[in-house]
Amino acid sequence: MDGRDLVRSMKTVGSAGMAQGLRTVRAAWRRRRVDAAGLPPRGAERARVPGPMREVEPGPGGGVVRFARSELRILVAVNGAVFWGWDGAGPEPSYALAGRCPEPDPRAVLEPDKDGGWRVVAERATVAVSRHGAVEVRTPGNVVLRRELPPRWWEPVGGGPARWTQRSEVAADARFFGLGGRSAGPRLRNGTYRLWNTGPGLPFTAAEDTSSVTMPVQLVVADAGTHLVFHDSAWDGTVALREGVEGAGSGHDRPGRSVLRMDGGPLRCWVTVGTPARVLLAWASLTGAPALPPAWALGHHHAQAGFGDEQDLRRVVAGHQERDLPLDAVHLGIGHGAARQVFTVDEERFPKLSVLAEELRREGVRLVSAVEPAVAAVPGNTVYDDGTRADVFVRDATGAVVRGVGRPGDVVFPDFTHAGARAWWGELHEERLGRGFAGVCHDLDAPTSFAAFGEPTLPRSARHALEGRGGDHREAHNVYALCMARAGYEGLRALTPDERPFVLSRSGWAGLQRYGGAWAGGVATGWPGLRASLAQVLGLGLCGVPYTGPEVGGADGSPSPELYLRWLQLAAYLPLFRTSAGSRAGRREPWEFGAEVLEHARVALVERRRLLPYFVTLAHLARRTGAPYVRPLWWQAPEDRALRDCEDAFLLGDCLLVAPVLDAGADRRAVRLPRGRWYDVVTERAYEGPAQVLVDAPWARIPVFARAGAVIPVRGEDGGPELEVWAPAPGRTGGGLVVPDAGDGWVEPEIERYVCRWEGPRVVVERQGEDGMSEPSCPVRVRGLAERAAQR
């Protein structure tokens, strides 16, 4: 943190934050001194490349290729994923993997290739290794999807972790996606992207590559196919991307390039190949199935800032109820706890919170508690005292507990990379449950300083257990929040074994979906911030984290009525739908923006409530297949280049296409439709794709289209389940999957399969089962018939 950061801090927290800002500056200087003593200088370095190939040793699912100065291990797993690791690196240990590495595919064999190289041929991909260490990933038709050039290491002469660089080439027509929740996406254009989780700072827009959830996961889409590549190192690094250029008939294409530079860690990689759905399925089989959120968590959340009290909470809930606005959960910010305490409640402001929580639960509203990892280093603080006795706090290279500056002042941090610390932290959630909270939302979990705008609170030399391997914060920083999410998830599951835990994280890494979802905090209030929030949700979904959503209205300032409404209309179709009360200076409940906004907001909230059974279905399908709820338009047609470049609309499951309004003053917008027939869900007018159509987008709604033949589970007018069926195109059939809500426990409901078809002038809907066709289990409403009648 430098002087400029301090000035920015003062502008945000005001003069009252001067003391906190000065403590932060002193802490930054202290961190640098600690790092200077705890981290040896790199000094002279020696560059190394693999060198020429020497020998090959076949093995299960692949084998080992030895070079003059390195060796490469290749493994094709039974799920079709391909692994390779340099310098003896294996798939384990890894924070990304869910359990053990999959078994090798016995059908994959290491065999000679052309020009003295070797290759492993598998069902979905061929991996070829050249004589000097280049690795190619090819389709079964032998088309090159990715070429990894021979890597290069820079090793300190005096010893220590080696830096390394991996240069890669992809097809000239390829597009890059992923790298976590990037605001400058979802398509990642030419630029350099840092792989280092940041915490709360000045709000950012799409023009700034700031992310609290970064991961070295690239999803690359090209004409030849789709592939996902994951370089499994949690160290700090950068990815420089440059899209390719086609030769326009000259035959001289310039390939797309990716240059990954990491400060340390193993050079190892996983690759999955196939359709987008197959790629995400294989990725989920490696990193774990997404946690299934409770059904209530798929409704409308409202976040209250921590400075409120019990009366303020009652006012917000009553305000929604009096105006017939659906509300399913209220989040209390990190300031709701007692001063300088963790896992406590301010008794003066919330004297009867457990009683109020029970009243709200009976009315269908759950309370969620914001929790931060920082523990006030004050004797007499129960959590601090117990943690000190249990020896769970992060220490420096000398063995002293590391102290940083956080919201409560001087703080210490649990080492969540230690199983014992996670178990200790998980048990603390008993207090949250006793207060009536139904789940937790993690904040400031990068971990970073509350006042230093992304400045790391822990020095890079701080020591971590790393599951017994030992290491420092350079390796632990990016996985710290992931391990905190695991602690919260496992703690809640142990304390309430009959209920699915609700854990929401601000930061994270590959595999975060195993424990919950992520909320996109820190996006600037403004139209660019609105666009950035959509990019983050799409990007995280393509990295395997499907349950995500932004904070409606952004993180700072006061949105205009139009911006607030458009943000809310977008969020109503995203997995996590969370509005916010804003700051002390103003409020952001829908009724604060005038009668017109309130009326249109009510429509969006009611529509979200109506679509809740569809979101339940998408959640169950995400758990079983890894497919995100929110998908780019190219999801089912990655070969369509026009769809690959479309970033202002998305698919919600297979059935709906949502085209949010992302620009001020717009009352119409162009929408690109994939192949097939699509119905405007309001007018029921049919459009034929692929095409770009111009449709109305008044303040009252954003354009939403339903795929012809779609079967969508919804809430009927009586509150019961209903099937909304959109008429198939003439001569075509349709159908869909429905997963009924089985409550918030662990029962795995049966997937119901429906088909629909024309039978004369009417649409027939039947349930498909092992014993043949049967009647649907709930009422059916067919839509889109007006278009058919008009044609007749």
Coordinates of C-alpha atoms in Angstrom, one line a residue, residues 60-456:
P60 CA -1.5 -47.2 -17.2
G61 CA -3.5 -44.6 -19.1
G62 CA -0.3 -43.1 -20.7
G63 CA 3.2 -43.1 -19.3
V64 CA 6.3 -41.0 -18.7
V65 CA 8.4 -39.3 -21.3
R66 CA 11.9 -38.3 -20.2
F67 CA 13.9 -35.5 -21.6
A68 CA 17.4 -34.3 -21.0
R69 CA 16.5 -31.9 -18.2
S70 CA 12.9 -32.8 -17.2
E71 CA 10.3 -35.5 -17.5
L72 CA 6.6 -35.4 -18.5
R73 CA 4.0 -37.7 -17.0
I74 CA 0.8 -38.2 -19.1
L75 CA -2.4 -39.8 -17.8
V76 CA -5.8 -40.2 -19.5
A77 CA -8.5 -40.7 -16.8
V78 CA -11.6 -42.9 -17.2
N79 CA -13.8 -39.8 -17.4
G80 CA -11.9 -38.7 -20.5
A81 CA -9.9 -35.9 -18.9
V82 CA -6.2 -35.7 -19.7
F83 CA -3.5 -34.9 -17.2
W84 CA 0.2 -34.0 -17.7
G85 CA 2.7 -32.9 -15.2
W86 CA 6.4 -31.8 -15.6
D87 CA 9.3 -32.6 -13.3
G88 CA 7.5 -35.5 -11.7
A89 CA 4.4 -33.5 -10.7
G90 CA 1.3 -35.7 -10.2
P91 CA -2.4 -34.9 -9.9
E92 CA -2.2 -35.0 -6.1
P93 CA -2.2 -33.2 -3.7
S94 CA -4.6 -30.6 -5.1
Y95 CA -7.1 -28.3 -3.6
A96 CA -9.1 -28.4 -6.9
L97 CA -9.7 -32.1 -7.0
A98 CA -12.7 -33.6 -5.3
G99 CA -11.1 -36.6 -3.5
R100 CA -8.6 -38.8 -5.3
C101 CA -7.5 -38.6 -8.9
P102 CA -9.7 -40.7 -11.2
E103 CA -8.5 -44.1 -12.3
P104 CA -6.5 -44.2 -15.5
D105 CA -8.2 -45.3 -18.7
P106 CA -6.8 -48.8 -19.5
R107 CA -7.6 -48.3 -23.2
A108 CA -5.2 -45.3 -23.5
V109 CA -1.8 -46.4 -24.7
L110 CA 1.4 -44.5 -25.2
E111 CA 2.6 -45.2 -28.8
P112 CA 5.1 -43.7 -31.3
D113 CA 4.1 -40.7 -33.3
K114 CA 5.5 -39.0 -36.4
D115 CA 8.9 -37.2 -36.4
G116 CA 10.2 -39.1 -33.4
G117 CA 7.5 -38.0 -31.0
W118 CA 5.0 -40.1 -29.0
R119 CA 1.3 -39.9 -28.4
V120 CA -1.5 -41.2 -26.3
V121 CA -4.7 -42.0 -28.2
A122 CA -7.9 -41.8 -26.2
E123 CA -11.6 -41.8 -27.1
R124 CA -12.1 -38.1 -27.0
A125 CA -8.7 -36.7 -27.6
T126 CA -5.1 -37.5 -28.7
V127 CA -2.2 -36.1 -26.8
A128 CA 1.0 -35.9 -28.8
V129 CA 4.5 -35.0 -27.4
S130 CA 7.2 -33.8 -29.7
R131 CA 10.9 -34.6 -29.4
H132 CA 11.6 -31.3 -27.6
G133 CA 8.6 -31.2 -25.2
A134 CA 5.8 -29.5 -27.1
V135 CA 2.4 -31.0 -26.3
E136 CA -0.5 -31.0 -28.7
V137 CA -4.2 -31.8 -27.9
R138 CA -6.0 -33.1 -31.0
T139 CA -9.5 -34.1 -31.7
P140 CA -10.3 -37.7 -32.7
G141 CA -10.2 -36.5 -36.3
N142 CA -6.5 -35.3 -35.6
V143 CA -7.3 -31.6 -35.7
V144 CA -5.1 -29.6 -33.3
L145 CA -7.1 -27.8 -30.6
R146 CA -4.1 -26.6 -28.5
R147 CA -0.4 -26.7 -28.8
E148 CA 1.7 -26.2 -25.6
L149 CA 5.2 -25.1 -26.5
P150 CA 8.1 -26.5 -24.4
P151 CA 7.9 -24.8 -21.0
R152 CA 10.7 -22.8 -19.4
W153 CA 11.7 -22.6 -15.8
W154 CA 13.8 -20.0 -13.9
E155 CA 15.4 -21.6 -10.9
P156 CA 17.1 -19.6 -8.2
V157 CA 20.8 -20.6 -8.1
G158 CA 20.6 -20.6 -4.3
G159 CA 17.5 -22.8 -4.2
G160 CA 13.8 -22.1 -3.8
P161 CA 10.7 -22.3 -5.9
A162 CA 11.1 -21.9 -9.7
R163 CA 9.2 -19.5 -11.8
W164 CA 7.8 -20.9 -15.0
T165 CA 6.2 -19.9 -18.2
Q166 CA 3.9 -22.0 -20.5
R167 CA 3.2 -20.6 -24.0
S168 CA 0.3 -22.1 -25.9
E169 CA -1.3 -21.7 -29.3
V170 CA -4.9 -22.2 -30.3
A171 CA -6.8 -21.9 -33.6
A172 CA -7.0 -18.5 -35.3
D173 CA -10.8 -18.5 -34.8
A174 CA -10.8 -19.5 -31.2
R175 CA -12.3 -17.4 -28.4
F176 CA -11.1 -17.4 -24.8
F177 CA -13.5 -17.6 -21.8
G178 CA -13.1 -18.3 -18.0
L179 CA -10.2 -17.4 -15.6
G180 CA -12.8 -17.1 -12.9
G181 CA -15.3 -14.2 -12.4
R182 CA -13.8 -11.7 -14.7
S183 CA -15.5 -8.3 -15.1
A184 CA -13.8 -7.9 -18.5
G185 CA -15.7 -10.8 -20.1
P186 CA -17.2 -13.2 -20.6
R187 CA -15.2 -13.3 -23.8
L188 CA -11.6 -12.5 -22.8
R189 CA -10.0 -10.3 -25.3
N190 CA -6.4 -9.4 -25.8
G191 CA -4.8 -8.4 -22.5
T192 CA -3.1 -9.6 -19.4
Y193 CA -5.1 -11.1 -16.5
R194 CA -3.7 -11.6 -13.0
L195 CA -4.3 -14.8 -11.1
W196 CA -4.4 -13.3 -7.6
N197 CA -7.7 -12.9 -5.6
T198 CA -8.4 -9.4 -4.6
G199 CA -10.6 -8.1 -1.8
P200 CA -12.8 -5.1 -1.4
G201 CA -11.4 -1.9 -2.8
L202 CA -12.6 0.9 -5.0
P203 CA -15.5 -0.5 -7.1
F204 CA -14.4 -1.7 -10.5
T205 CA -16.0 -1.9 -14.0
A206 CA -15.5 -4.1 -17.0
A207 CA -12.5 -2.0 -18.0
E208 CA -10.6 -3.1 -14.9
D209 CA -9.5 -6.7 -14.5
T210 CA -10.3 -7.1 -10.8
S211 CA -11.7 -10.3 -9.5
S212 CA -12.1 -11.9 -6.1
V213 CA -12.5 -15.4 -7.7
T214 CA -9.6 -16.1 -10.0
M215 CA -8.5 -19.5 -11.3
P216 CA -6.2 -20.7 -14.1
V217 CA -9.1 -22.2 -16.0
Q218 CA -9.5 -21.4 -19.7
L219 CA -12.5 -22.5 -21.8
V220 CA -11.6 -22.2 -25.4
V221 CA -14.2 -22.4 -28.2
A222 CA -13.3 -22.9 -31.8
D223 CA -14.8 -24.3 -35.0
A224 CA -12.9 -27.6 -34.4
G225 CA -14.2 -28.1 -30.9
T226 CA -14.3 -26.9 -27.3
H227 CA -11.7 -27.6 -24.7
L228 CA -11.0 -26.6 -21.1
V229 CA -7.5 -26.3 -19.7
F230 CA -6.6 -26.0 -16.0
H231 CA -3.0 -25.4 -14.9
D232 CA -3.2 -26.6 -11.3
S233 CA -1.1 -24.1 -9.4
A234 CA -2.5 -21.7 -6.8
W235 CA 0.5 -19.3 -6.9
D236 CA 0.4 -15.7 -8.1
G237 CA 0.6 -15.4 -11.8
T238 CA -0.6 -13.8 -15.0
V239 CA -2.2 -15.0 -18.3
A240 CA -1.6 -12.9 -21.4
L241 CA -4.1 -13.7 -24.1
R242 CA -4.1 -12.7 -27.7
E243 CA -6.8 -13.8 -30.1
G244 CA -5.8 -15.1 -33.5
V245 CA -6.4 -13.6 -36.9
E246 CA -7.5 -15.7 -39.9
G247 CA -5.7 -15.2 -43.2
A248 CA -8.9 -14.3 -45.1
G249 CA -8.1 -16.8 -47.9
S250 CA -4.3 -16.3 -47.9
G251 CA -3.7 -19.4 -45.8
H252 CA -1.5 -17.5 -43.4
D253 CA -3.5 -17.6 -40.1
R254 CA -2.1 -16.1 -37.0
P255 CA -2.9 -18.5 -34.1
G256 CA -4.4 -17.3 -30.8
R257 CA -1.8 -17.3 -28.0
S258 CA -1.9 -17.8 -24.3
V259 CA 1.2 -17.1 -22.1
L260 CA 0.9 -18.3 -18.5
R261 CA 3.5 -17.0 -16.1
M262 CA 3.5 -18.4 -12.5
D263 CA 5.7 -17.4 -9.6
G264 CA 5.9 -21.0 -8.4
G265 CA 4.1 -24.3 -7.9
P266 CA 4.0 -27.4 -10.0
L267 CA 3.7 -27.2 -13.7
R268 CA 0.8 -29.6 -14.2
C269 CA -2.3 -29.4 -16.3
W270 CA -5.8 -31.0 -16.9
V271 CA -7.5 -30.8 -20.3
T272 CA -11.1 -31.9 -21.1
V273 CA -12.4 -32.0 -24.7
G274 CA -15.8 -32.2 -26.3
T275 CA -19.0 -30.2 -26.5
P276 CA -19.4 -27.5 -23.8
A277 CA -21.8 -29.8 -21.9
R278 CA -19.4 -32.7 -22.0
V279 CA -16.4 -30.5 -21.0
L280 CA -18.2 -29.1 -17.9
L281 CA -19.4 -32.6 -17.0
A282 CA -15.8 -33.9 -17.0
W283 CA -14.7 -30.8 -15.1
A284 CA -17.3 -31.4 -12.4
S285 CA -16.3 -35.1 -12.1
L286 CA -12.7 -33.8 -11.4
T287 CA -13.4 -30.9 -9.1
G288 CA -16.7 -32.0 -7.5
A289 CA -20.4 -31.7 -8.1
P290 CA -21.8 -28.2 -7.3
A291 CA -23.4 -28.0 -3.8
L292 CA -27.2 -28.0 -4.0
P293 CA -28.5 -24.8 -2.4
P294 CA -31.6 -25.0 -0.2
A295 CA -34.8 -24.2 -2.2
W296 CA -35.3 -20.9 -0.4
A297 CA -31.8 -19.8 -1.5
L298 CA -33.1 -19.8 -5.1
G299 CA -35.6 -17.0 -4.2
H300 CA -35.1 -13.3 -3.5
H301 CA -32.4 -12.3 -1.1
H302 CA -32.0 -8.8 0.4
A303 CA -28.7 -7.7 2.0
Q304 CA -28.8 -5.3 5.0
A305 CA -25.7 -3.3 5.8
G306 CA -24.3 -4.2 9.2
F307 CA -25.0 -0.8 10.8
G308 CA -28.8 -1.5 11.1
D309 CA -30.7 -2.9 14.1
E310 CA -33.6 -5.1 14.8
Q311 CA -36.1 -2.4 14.0
D312 CA -34.5 -1.7 10.7
L313 CA -34.7 -5.4 9.9
R314 CA -38.4 -5.5 10.8
R315 CA -39.0 -2.4 8.7
V316 CA -37.4 -4.0 5.6
V317 CA -39.3 -7.2 5.9
A318 CA -42.6 -5.4 6.6
G319 CA -41.9 -3.1 3.6
H320 CA -41.7 -6.1 1.3
Q321 CA -44.8 -7.7 2.8
E322 CA -46.9 -4.6 2.7
R323 CA -46.1 -4.1 -1.0
D324 CA -46.6 -7.7 -2.0
L325 CA -42.9 -8.1 -2.9
P326 CA -41.6 -11.7 -2.5
L327 CA -38.8 -12.1 -0.1
D328 CA -37.0 -15.3 0.9
A329 CA -33.9 -14.3 2.8
V330 CA -32.3 -11.3 4.5
H331 CA -28.5 -11.0 4.9
L332 CA -27.1 -9.1 7.8
G333 CA -23.7 -7.5 7.0
I334 CA -20.5 -8.0 9.0
G335 CA -21.2 -5.1 11.2
H336 CA -24.2 -6.8 13.0
G337 CA -21.8 -8.5 15.4
A338 CA -20.7 -7.2 18.7
A339 CA -17.7 -4.8 18.6
R340 CA -14.4 -6.5 17.9
Q341 CA -16.0 -10.0 18.0
V342 CA -16.6 -12.9 15.6
F343 CA -19.6 -15.2 15.9
T344 CA -21.4 -12.9 18.2
V345 CA -24.4 -10.5 17.9
D346 CA -24.6 -6.9 19.1
E347 CA -27.2 -7.4 21.9
E348 CA -28.0 -3.7 22.1
R349 CA -29.1 -3.6 18.5
F350 CA -30.4 -7.1 18.2
P351 CA -31.8 -7.9 21.7
K352 CA -34.2 -10.7 20.6
L353 CA -32.7 -11.8 17.3
S354 CA -33.4 -15.5 17.8
V355 CA -37.1 -14.8 18.5
L356 CA -37.3 -12.5 15.4
A357 CA -35.5 -15.1 13.3
E358 CA -38.1 -17.7 14.2
E359 CA -41.0 -15.3 13.4
L360 CA -39.5 -14.6 10.1
R361 CA -38.9 -18.3 9.3
R362 CA -42.6 -19.0 9.9
E363 CA -43.3 -16.2 7.3
G364 CA -40.9 -17.8 4.8
V365 CA -37.9 -15.5 5.4
R366 CA -34.5 -16.8 6.4
L367 CA -31.7 -14.9 8.0
V368 CA -28.1 -15.2 6.7
S369 CA -25.1 -14.0 8.7
A370 CA -22.1 -12.3 7.1
V371 CA -18.9 -13.8 8.5
E372 CA -15.3 -12.6 8.0
P373 CA -12.2 -14.6 8.8
A374 CA -10.5 -11.9 10.8
V375 CA -10.5 -12.4 14.6
A376 CA -9.9 -9.4 16.8
A377 CA -6.7 -9.9 18.7
V378 CA -8.1 -8.9 22.1
P379 CA -7.7 -11.0 25.2
G380 CA -11.2 -11.7 26.5
N381 CA -12.6 -12.2 23.0
T382 CA -13.8 -15.8 23.4
V383 CA -12.9 -16.8 19.8
Y384 CA -9.5 -15.3 20.0
D385 CA -8.7 -16.9 23.4
D386 CA -10.0 -20.4 22.2
G387 CA -8.1 -20.1 18.9
T388 CA -4.9 -19.2 20.7
R389 CA -5.2 -22.2 23.0
A390 CA -6.0 -24.4 19.9
D391 CA -3.1 -22.9 18.0
V392 CA -5.1 -22.3 14.8
F393 CA -3.9 -18.9 13.8
V394 CA -1.4 -18.2 11.0
R395 CA 2.2 -17.7 12.1
D396 CA 5.2 -16.1 10.4
A397 CA 8.5 -17.6 9.6
T398 CA 9.8 -16.9 13.2
G399 CA 6.8 -18.8 14.7
A400 CA 5.0 -15.7 16.0
V401 CA 1.3 -15.3 15.2
V402 CA 0.8 -12.8 12.4
R403 CA -1.2 -9.7 13.2
G404 CA -2.9 -7.7 10.5
V405 CA -5.3 -4.8 10.3
G406 CA -9.0 -5.6 9.7
R407 CA -12.4 -4.1 10.3
P408 CA -12.2 -4.7 14.1
G409 CA -8.6 -3.3 14.3
D410 CA -5.7 -5.6 15.0
V411 CA -6.6 -9.0 13.9
V412 CA -5.3 -12.6 13.5
F413 CA -6.4 -15.2 10.9
P414 CA -7.2 -18.9 11.3
D415 CA -5.1 -21.1 9.0
F416 CA -7.9 -22.8 7.0
T417 CA -5.4 -25.0 5.2
H418 CA -5.2 -27.0 8.4
A419 CA -7.8 -29.6 9.0
G420 CA -7.9 -28.9 12.7
A421 CA -8.5 -25.2 12.2
R422 CA -11.3 -26.0 9.8
A423 CA -13.0 -28.3 12.3
W424 CA -12.6 -25.7 15.1
W425 CA -14.1 -23.0 12.9
G426 CA -16.9 -25.2 11.8
E427 CA -18.0 -25.8 15.4
L428 CA -18.3 -22.1 16.0
H429 CA -21.3 -22.0 13.6
E430 CA -23.4 -23.5 16.4
E431 CA -23.7 -20.0 17.8
R432 CA -25.0 -18.7 14.4
L433 CA -27.6 -21.5 14.2
G434 CA -28.6 -20.8 17.8
R435 CA -29.3 -17.2 16.9
G436 CA -31.7 -18.4 14.1
F437 CA -29.4 -17.9 11.1
A438 CA -30.0 -20.3 8.2
G439 CA -26.7 -19.9 6.5
V440 CA -23.5 -17.8 6.2
C441 CA -22.1 -15.3 3.7
H442 CA -18.4 -14.9 3.7
D443 CA -16.9 -11.5 3.2
L444 CA -13.3 -10.1 3.3
D445 CA -12.2 -13.7 2.8
A446 CA -9.4 -13.2 0.2
P447 CA -8.1 -12.3 2.9
T448 CA -7.4 -8.6 2.5
S449 CA -7.4 -5.5 4.6
F450 CA -10.8 -3.8 5.0
A451 CA -9.2 -0.3 4.5
A452 CA -6.4 -1.1 2.1
F453 CA -8.3 -1.8 -1.1
G454 CA -7.1 -5.2 -2.0
E455 CA -3.8 -5.0 -0.1
P456 CA -3.1 -8.5 1.4

